[in-house]
PDB file of C-alpha atoms and ligand atoms in Angstrom:
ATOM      1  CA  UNK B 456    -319.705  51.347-154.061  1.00  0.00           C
ATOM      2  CA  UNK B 457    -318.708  49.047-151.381  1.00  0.00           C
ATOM      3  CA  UNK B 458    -321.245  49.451-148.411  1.00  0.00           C
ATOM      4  CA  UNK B 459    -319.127  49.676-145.370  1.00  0.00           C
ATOM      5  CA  UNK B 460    -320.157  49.375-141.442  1.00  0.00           C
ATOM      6  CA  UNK B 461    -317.551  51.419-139.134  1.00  0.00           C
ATOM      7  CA  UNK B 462    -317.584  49.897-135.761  1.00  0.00           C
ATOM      8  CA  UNK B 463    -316.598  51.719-132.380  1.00  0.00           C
ATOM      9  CA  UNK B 464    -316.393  51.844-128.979  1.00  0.00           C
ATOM     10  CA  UNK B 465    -314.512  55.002-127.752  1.00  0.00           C
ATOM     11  CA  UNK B 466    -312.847  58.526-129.195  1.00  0.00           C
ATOM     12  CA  UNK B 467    -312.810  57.157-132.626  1.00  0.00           C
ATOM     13  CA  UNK B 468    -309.983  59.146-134.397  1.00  0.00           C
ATOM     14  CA  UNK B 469    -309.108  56.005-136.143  1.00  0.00           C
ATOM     15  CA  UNK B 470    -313.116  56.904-137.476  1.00  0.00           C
ATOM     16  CA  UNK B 471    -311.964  60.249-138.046  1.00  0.00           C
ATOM     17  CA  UNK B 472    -308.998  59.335-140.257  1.00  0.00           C
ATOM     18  CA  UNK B 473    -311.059  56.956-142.592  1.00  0.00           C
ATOM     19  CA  UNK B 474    -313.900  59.989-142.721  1.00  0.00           C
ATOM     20  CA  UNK B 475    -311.293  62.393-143.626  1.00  0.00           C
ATOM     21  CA  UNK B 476    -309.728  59.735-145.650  1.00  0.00           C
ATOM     22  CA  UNK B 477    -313.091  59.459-147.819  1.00  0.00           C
ATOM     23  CA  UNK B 478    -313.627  63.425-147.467  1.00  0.00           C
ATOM     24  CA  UNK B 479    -310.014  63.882-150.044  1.00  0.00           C
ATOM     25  CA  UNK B 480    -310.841  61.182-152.329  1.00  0.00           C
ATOM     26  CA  UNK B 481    -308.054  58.896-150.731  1.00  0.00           C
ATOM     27  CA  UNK B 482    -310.712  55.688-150.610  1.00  0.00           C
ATOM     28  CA  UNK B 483    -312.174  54.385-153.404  1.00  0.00           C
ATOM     29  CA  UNK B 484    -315.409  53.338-154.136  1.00  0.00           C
ATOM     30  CA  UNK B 485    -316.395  52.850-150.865  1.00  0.00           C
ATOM     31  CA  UNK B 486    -319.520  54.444-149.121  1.00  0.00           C
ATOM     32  CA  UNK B 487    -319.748  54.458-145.527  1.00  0.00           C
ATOM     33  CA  UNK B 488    -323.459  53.422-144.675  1.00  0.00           C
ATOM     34  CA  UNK B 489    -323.256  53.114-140.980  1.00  0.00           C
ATOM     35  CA  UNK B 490    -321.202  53.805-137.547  1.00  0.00           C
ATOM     36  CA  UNK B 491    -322.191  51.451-134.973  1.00  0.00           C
ATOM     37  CA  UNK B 492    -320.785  51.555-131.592  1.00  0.00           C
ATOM     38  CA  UNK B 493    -320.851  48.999-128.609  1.00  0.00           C
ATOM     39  CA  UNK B 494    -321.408  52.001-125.751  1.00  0.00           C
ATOM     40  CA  UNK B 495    -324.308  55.045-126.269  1.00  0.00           C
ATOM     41  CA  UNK B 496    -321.241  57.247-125.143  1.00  0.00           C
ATOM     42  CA  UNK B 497    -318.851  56.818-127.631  1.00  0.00           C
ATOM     43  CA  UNK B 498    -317.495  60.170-129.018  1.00  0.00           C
ATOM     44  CA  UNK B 499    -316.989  58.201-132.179  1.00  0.00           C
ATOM     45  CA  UNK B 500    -320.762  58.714-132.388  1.00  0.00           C
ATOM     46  CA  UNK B 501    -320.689  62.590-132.391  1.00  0.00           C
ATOM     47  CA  UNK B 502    -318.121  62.598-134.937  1.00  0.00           C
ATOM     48  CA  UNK B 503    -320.296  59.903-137.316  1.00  0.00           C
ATOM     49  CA  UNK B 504    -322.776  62.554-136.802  1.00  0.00           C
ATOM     50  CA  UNK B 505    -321.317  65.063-137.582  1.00  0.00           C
ATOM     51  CA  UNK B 506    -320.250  63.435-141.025  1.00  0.00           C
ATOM     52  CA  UNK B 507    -323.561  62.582-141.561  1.00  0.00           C
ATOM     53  CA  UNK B 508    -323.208  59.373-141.280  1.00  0.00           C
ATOM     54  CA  UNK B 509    -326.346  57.370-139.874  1.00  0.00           C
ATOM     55  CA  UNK B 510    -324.876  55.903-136.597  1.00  0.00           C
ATOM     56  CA  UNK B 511    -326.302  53.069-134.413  1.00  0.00           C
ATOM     57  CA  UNK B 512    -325.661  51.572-130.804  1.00  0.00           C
ATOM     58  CA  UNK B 513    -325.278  48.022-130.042  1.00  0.00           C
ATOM     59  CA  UNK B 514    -324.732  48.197-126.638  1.00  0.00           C
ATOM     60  CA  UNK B 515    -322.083  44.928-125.279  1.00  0.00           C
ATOM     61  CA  UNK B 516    -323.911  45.374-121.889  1.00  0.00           C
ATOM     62  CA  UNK B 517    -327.733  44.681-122.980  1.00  0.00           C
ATOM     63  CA  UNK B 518    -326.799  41.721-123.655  1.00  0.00           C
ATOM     64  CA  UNK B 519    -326.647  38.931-121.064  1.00  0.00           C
ATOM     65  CA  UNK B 520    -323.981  36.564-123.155  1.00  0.00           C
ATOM     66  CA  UNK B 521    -321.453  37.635-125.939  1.00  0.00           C
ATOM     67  CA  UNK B 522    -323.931  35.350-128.433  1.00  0.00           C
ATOM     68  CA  UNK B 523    -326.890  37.317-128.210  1.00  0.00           C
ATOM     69  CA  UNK B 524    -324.689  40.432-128.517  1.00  0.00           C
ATOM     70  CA  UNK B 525    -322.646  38.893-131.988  1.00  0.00           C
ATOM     71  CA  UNK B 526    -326.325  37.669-133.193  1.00  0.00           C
ATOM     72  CA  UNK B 527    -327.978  41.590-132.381  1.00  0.00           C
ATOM     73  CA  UNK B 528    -324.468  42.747-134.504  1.00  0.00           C
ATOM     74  CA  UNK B 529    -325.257  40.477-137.457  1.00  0.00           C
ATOM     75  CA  UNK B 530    -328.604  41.260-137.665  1.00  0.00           C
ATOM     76  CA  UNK B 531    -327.899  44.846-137.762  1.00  0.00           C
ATOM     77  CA  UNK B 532    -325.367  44.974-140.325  1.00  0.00           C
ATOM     78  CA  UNK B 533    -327.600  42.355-142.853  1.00  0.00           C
ATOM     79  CA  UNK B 534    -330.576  45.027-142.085  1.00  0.00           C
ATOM     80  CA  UNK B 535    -327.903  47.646-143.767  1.00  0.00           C
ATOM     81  CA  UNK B 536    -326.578  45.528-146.489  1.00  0.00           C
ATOM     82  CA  UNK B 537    -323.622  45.706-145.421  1.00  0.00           C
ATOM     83  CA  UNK B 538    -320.219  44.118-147.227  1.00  0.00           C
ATOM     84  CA  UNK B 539    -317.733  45.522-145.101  1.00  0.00           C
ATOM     85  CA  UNK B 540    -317.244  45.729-141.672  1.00  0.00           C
ATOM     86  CA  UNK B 541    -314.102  48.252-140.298  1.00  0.00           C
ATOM     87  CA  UNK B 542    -313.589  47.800-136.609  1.00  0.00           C
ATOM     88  CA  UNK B 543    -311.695  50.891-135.645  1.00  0.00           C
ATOM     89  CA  UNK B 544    -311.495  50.513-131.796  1.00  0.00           C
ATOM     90  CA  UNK B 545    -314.287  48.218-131.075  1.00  0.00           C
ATOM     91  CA  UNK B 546    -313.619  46.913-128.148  1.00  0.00           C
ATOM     92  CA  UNK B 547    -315.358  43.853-128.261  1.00  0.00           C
ATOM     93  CA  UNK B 548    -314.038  40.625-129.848  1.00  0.00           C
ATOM     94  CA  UNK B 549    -316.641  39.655-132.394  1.00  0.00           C
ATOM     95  CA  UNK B 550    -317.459  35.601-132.766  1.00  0.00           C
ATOM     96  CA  UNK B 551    -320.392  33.701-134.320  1.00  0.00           C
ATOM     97  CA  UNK B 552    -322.122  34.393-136.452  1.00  0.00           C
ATOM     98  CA  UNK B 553    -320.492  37.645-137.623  1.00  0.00           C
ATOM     99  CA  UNK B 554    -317.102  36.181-138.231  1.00  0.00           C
ATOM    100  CA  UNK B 555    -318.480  33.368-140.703  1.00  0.00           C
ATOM    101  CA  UNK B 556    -320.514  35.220-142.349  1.00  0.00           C
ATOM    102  CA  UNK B 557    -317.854  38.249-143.112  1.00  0.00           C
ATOM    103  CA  UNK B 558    -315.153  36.020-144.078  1.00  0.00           C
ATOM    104  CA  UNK B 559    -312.258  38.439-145.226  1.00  0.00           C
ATOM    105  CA  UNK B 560    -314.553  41.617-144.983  1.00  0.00           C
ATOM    106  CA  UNK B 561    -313.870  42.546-141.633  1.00  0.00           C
ATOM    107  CA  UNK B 562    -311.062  44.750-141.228  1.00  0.00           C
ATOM    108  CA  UNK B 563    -309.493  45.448-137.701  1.00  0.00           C
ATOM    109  CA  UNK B 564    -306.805  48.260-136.758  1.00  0.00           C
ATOM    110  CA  UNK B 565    -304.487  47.107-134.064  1.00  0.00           C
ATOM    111  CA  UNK B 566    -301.685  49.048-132.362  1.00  0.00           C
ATOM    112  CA  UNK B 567    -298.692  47.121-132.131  1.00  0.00           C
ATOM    113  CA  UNK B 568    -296.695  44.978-135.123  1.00  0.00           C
ATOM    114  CA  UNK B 569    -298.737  41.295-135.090  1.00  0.00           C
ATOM    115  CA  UNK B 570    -298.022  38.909-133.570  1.00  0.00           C
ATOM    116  CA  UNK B 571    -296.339  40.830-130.472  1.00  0.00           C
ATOM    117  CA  UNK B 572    -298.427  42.731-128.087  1.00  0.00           C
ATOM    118  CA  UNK B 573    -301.827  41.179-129.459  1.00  0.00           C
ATOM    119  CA  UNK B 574    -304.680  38.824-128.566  1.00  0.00           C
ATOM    120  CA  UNK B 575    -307.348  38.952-125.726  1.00  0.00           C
ATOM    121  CA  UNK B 576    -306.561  41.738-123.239  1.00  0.00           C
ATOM    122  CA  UNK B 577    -304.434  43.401-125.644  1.00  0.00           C
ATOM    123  CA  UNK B 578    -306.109  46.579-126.163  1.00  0.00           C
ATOM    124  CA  UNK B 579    -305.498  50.919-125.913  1.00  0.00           C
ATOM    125  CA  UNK B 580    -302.381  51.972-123.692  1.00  0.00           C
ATOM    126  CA  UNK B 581    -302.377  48.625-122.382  1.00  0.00           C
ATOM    127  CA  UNK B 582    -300.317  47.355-126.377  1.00  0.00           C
ATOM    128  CA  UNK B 583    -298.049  49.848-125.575  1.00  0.00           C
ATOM    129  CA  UNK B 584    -296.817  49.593-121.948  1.00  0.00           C
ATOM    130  CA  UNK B 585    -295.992  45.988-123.026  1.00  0.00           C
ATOM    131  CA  UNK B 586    -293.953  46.588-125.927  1.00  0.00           C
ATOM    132  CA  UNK B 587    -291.760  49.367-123.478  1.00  0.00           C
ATOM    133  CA  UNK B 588    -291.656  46.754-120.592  1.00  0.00           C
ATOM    134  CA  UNK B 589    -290.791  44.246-123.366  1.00  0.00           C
ATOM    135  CA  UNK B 590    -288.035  46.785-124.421  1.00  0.00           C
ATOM    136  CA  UNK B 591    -288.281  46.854-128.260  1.00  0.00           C
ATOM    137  CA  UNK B 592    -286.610  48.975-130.531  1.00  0.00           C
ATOM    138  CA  UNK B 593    -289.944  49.498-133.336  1.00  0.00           C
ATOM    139  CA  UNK B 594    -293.492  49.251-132.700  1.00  0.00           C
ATOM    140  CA  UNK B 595    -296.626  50.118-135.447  1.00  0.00           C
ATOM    141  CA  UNK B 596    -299.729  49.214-136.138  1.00  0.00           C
ATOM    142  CA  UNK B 597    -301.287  46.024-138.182  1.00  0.00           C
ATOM    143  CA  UNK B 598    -304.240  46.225-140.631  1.00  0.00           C
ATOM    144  CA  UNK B 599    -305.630  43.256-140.461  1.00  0.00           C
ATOM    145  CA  UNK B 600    -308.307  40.832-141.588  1.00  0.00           C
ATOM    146  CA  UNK B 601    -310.438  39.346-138.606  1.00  0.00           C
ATOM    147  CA  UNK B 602    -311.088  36.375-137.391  1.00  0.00           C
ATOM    148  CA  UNK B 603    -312.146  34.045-134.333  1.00  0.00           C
ATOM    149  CA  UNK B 604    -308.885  34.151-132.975  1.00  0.00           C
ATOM    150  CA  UNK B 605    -308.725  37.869-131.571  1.00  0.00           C
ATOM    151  CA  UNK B 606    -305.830  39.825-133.581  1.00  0.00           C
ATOM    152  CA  UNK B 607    -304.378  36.693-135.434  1.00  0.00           C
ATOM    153  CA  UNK B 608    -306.110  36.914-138.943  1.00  0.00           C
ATOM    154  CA  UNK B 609    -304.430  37.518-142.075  1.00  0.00           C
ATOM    155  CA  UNK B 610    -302.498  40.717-142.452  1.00  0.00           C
ATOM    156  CA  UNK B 611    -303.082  42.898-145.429  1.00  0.00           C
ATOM    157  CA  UNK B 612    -300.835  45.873-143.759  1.00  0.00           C
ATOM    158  CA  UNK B 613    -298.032  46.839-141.086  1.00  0.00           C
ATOM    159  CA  UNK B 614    -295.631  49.699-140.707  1.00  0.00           C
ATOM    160  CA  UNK B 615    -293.134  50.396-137.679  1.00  0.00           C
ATOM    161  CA  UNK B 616    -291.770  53.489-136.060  1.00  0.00           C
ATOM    162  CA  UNK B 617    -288.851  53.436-133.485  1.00  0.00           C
ATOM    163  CA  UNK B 618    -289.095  53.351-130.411  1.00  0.00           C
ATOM    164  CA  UNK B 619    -287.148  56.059-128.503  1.00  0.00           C
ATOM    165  CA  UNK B 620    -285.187  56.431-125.246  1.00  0.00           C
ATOM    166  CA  UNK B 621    -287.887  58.802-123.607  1.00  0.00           C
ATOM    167  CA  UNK B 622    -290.855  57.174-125.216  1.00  0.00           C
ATOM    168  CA  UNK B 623    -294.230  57.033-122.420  1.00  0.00           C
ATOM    169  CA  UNK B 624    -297.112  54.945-123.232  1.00  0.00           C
ATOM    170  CA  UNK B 625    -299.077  57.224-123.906  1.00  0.00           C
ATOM    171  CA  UNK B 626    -296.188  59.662-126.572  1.00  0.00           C
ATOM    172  CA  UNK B 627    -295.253  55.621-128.197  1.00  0.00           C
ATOM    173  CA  UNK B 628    -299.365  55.567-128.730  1.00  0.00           C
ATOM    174  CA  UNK B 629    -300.176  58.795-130.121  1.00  0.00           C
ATOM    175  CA  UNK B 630    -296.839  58.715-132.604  1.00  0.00           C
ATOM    176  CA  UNK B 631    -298.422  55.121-133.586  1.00  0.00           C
ATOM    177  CA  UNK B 632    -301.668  56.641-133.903  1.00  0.00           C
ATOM    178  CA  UNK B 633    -300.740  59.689-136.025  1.00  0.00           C
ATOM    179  CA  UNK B 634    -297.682  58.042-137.980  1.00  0.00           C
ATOM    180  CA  UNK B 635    -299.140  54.390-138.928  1.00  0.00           C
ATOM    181  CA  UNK B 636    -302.974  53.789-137.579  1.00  0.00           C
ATOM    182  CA  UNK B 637    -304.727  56.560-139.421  1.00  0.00           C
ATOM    183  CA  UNK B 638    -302.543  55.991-142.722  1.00  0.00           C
ATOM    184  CA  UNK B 639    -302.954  52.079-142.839  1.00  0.00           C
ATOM    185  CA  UNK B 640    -306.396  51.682-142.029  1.00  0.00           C
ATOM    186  CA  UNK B 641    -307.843  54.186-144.537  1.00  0.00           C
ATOM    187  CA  UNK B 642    -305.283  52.548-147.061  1.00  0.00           C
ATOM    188  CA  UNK B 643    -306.537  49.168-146.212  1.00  0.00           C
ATOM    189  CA  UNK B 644    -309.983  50.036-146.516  1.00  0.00           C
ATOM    190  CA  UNK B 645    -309.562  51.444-150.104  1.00  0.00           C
ATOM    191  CA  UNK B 646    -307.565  48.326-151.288  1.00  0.00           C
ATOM    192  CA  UNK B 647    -310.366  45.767-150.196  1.00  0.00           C
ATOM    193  CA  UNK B 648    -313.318  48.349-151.860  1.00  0.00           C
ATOM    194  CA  UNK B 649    -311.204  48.617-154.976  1.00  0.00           C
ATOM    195  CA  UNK B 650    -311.332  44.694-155.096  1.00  0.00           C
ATOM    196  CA  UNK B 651    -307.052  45.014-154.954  1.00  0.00           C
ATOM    197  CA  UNK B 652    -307.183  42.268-151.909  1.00  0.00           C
ATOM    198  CA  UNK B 653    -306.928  38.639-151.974  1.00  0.00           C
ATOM    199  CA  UNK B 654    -306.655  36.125-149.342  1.00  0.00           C
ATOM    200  CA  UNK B 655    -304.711  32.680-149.950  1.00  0.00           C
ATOM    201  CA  UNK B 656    -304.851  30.763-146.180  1.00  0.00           C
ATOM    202  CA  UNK B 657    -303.269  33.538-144.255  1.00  0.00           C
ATOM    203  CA  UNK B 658    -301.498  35.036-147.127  1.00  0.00           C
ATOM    204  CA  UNK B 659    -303.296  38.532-148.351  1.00  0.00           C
ATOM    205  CA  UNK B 660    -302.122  39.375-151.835  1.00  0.00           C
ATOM    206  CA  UNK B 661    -302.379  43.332-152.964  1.00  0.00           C
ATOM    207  CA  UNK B 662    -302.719  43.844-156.262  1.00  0.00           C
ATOM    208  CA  UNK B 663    -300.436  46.951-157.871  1.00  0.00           C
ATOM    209  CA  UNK B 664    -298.381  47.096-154.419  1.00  0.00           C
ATOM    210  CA  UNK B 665    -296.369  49.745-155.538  1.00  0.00           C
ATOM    211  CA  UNK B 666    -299.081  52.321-155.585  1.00  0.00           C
ATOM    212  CA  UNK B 667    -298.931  51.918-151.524  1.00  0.00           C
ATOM    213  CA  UNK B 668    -295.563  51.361-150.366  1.00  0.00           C
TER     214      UNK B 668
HETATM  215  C1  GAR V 746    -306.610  52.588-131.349  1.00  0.00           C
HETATM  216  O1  GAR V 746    -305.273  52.781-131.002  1.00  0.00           O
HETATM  217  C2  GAR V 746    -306.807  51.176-131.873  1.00  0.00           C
HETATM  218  O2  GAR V 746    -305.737  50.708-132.634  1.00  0.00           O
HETATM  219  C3  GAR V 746    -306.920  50.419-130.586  1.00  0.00           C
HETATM  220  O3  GAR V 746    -307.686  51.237-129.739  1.00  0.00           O
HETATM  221  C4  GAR V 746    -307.501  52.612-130.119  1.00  0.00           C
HETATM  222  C5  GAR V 746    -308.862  53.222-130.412  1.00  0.00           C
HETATM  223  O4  GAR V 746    -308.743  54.595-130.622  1.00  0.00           O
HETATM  224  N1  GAR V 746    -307.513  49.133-130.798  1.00  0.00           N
HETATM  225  C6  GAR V 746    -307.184  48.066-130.088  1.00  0.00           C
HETATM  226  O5  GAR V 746    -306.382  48.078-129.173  1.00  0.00           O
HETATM  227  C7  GAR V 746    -307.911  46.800-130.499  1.00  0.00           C
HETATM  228  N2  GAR V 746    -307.242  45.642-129.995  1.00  0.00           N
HETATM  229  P1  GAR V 746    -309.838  55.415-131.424  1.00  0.00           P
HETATM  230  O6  GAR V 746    -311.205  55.106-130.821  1.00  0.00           O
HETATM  231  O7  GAR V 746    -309.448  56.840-131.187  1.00  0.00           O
HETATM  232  O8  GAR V 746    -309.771  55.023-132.869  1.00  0.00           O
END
């Protein structure tokens, strides 16, 4: 069983989705060890609870530099021998020495089709009220690998929806949300802990696509 590390910082229904995910034996050997969340407030928390699944807080604003807050992170998840790390709305862009050390185990959900609508900044409602300003016709969600460069590691999963005429931010999120982010990101989570990824440079190769598309 893959020992995986769910990290939040808000509602976490993309937390939900994996947990239900697990609940009807849609992810495969994977346990999920720990929910650790960047702010004590996080509803994500309740939920992890609720699941009974130990949760922790890490809290971004303890810490006087984004360092000592990425060195607190490690530290935590090598204390819960951890292999995988599933950031599902954490709002903080991880660096050194979490990224090196989790090279292709982190796995990030983002809500637009990378490499629009991503990077620094790009975050919530925010993805979305630049992809209707931009005026495109689809939008989705990426499952991606992490790296230092926020949003721009390799991409093990995408999937688009149209946009429509009368689309809000907020209605283009939630049909995002409910059509593409809580499918992909389970689904990407049970390819890496049945060992069906792997990563040449920027290229992630799944093994038996079919079974997913
Ligand atoms: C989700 O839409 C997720 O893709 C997005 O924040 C939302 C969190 O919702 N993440 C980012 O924008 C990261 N760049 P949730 O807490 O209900 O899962």
């Amino acid at each position: 069983m893959v020992r995986t590390a769910v990290l939040v910082s808000g509602d976490g229904t993309n937390l939900q989705s994996i947990i239900n995910a697990q609940n009807f034996g849609k992810i495969k050997n994977c346990q999920l060890a720990a929910v650790i969340s960047s702010r004590p407030e996080a509803f994500a928390l309740t939920r992890a609870k609720s699941a009974g699944i130990p949760t922790f807080v890490v809290e971004y604003k303890h810490f006087s530099n984004r360092a000592a807050f990425n060195e607190a992170v490690y530290q935590k998840l090598k204390s819960l021998d951890i292999e995988l790390v599933v950031l599902a709305g954490f709002m903080v862009v991880l660096g050194s020495p979490v990224i090196e050390a989790f090279e292709n185990r982190i796995i990030n959900i983002h809500p637009s089709l990378v490499p629009s609508f991503c990077g620094e900044g790009f975050y919530g409602i925010r993805v979305h009220e630049e992809a209707l300003n931009y005026g495109v016709k689809v939008s989705g969600a990426t499952a991606h690998f992490a790296t230092a460069v926020a949003d721009a590691g390799p991409v093990i999963i995408q999937r688009a929806i149209e946009v429509r005429e009368n689309d809000t931010p907020s209605s283009l999120q939630k049909r995002i949300m409910e059509e593409v982010e809580w499918k992909i990101l389970p689904e990407a989570i049970s390819l890496y802990c049945e060992g069906r990824l792997s990563v040449v440079g920027r290229i992630v190769n799944i093994k038996d696509k079919g079974v997913y598309s």
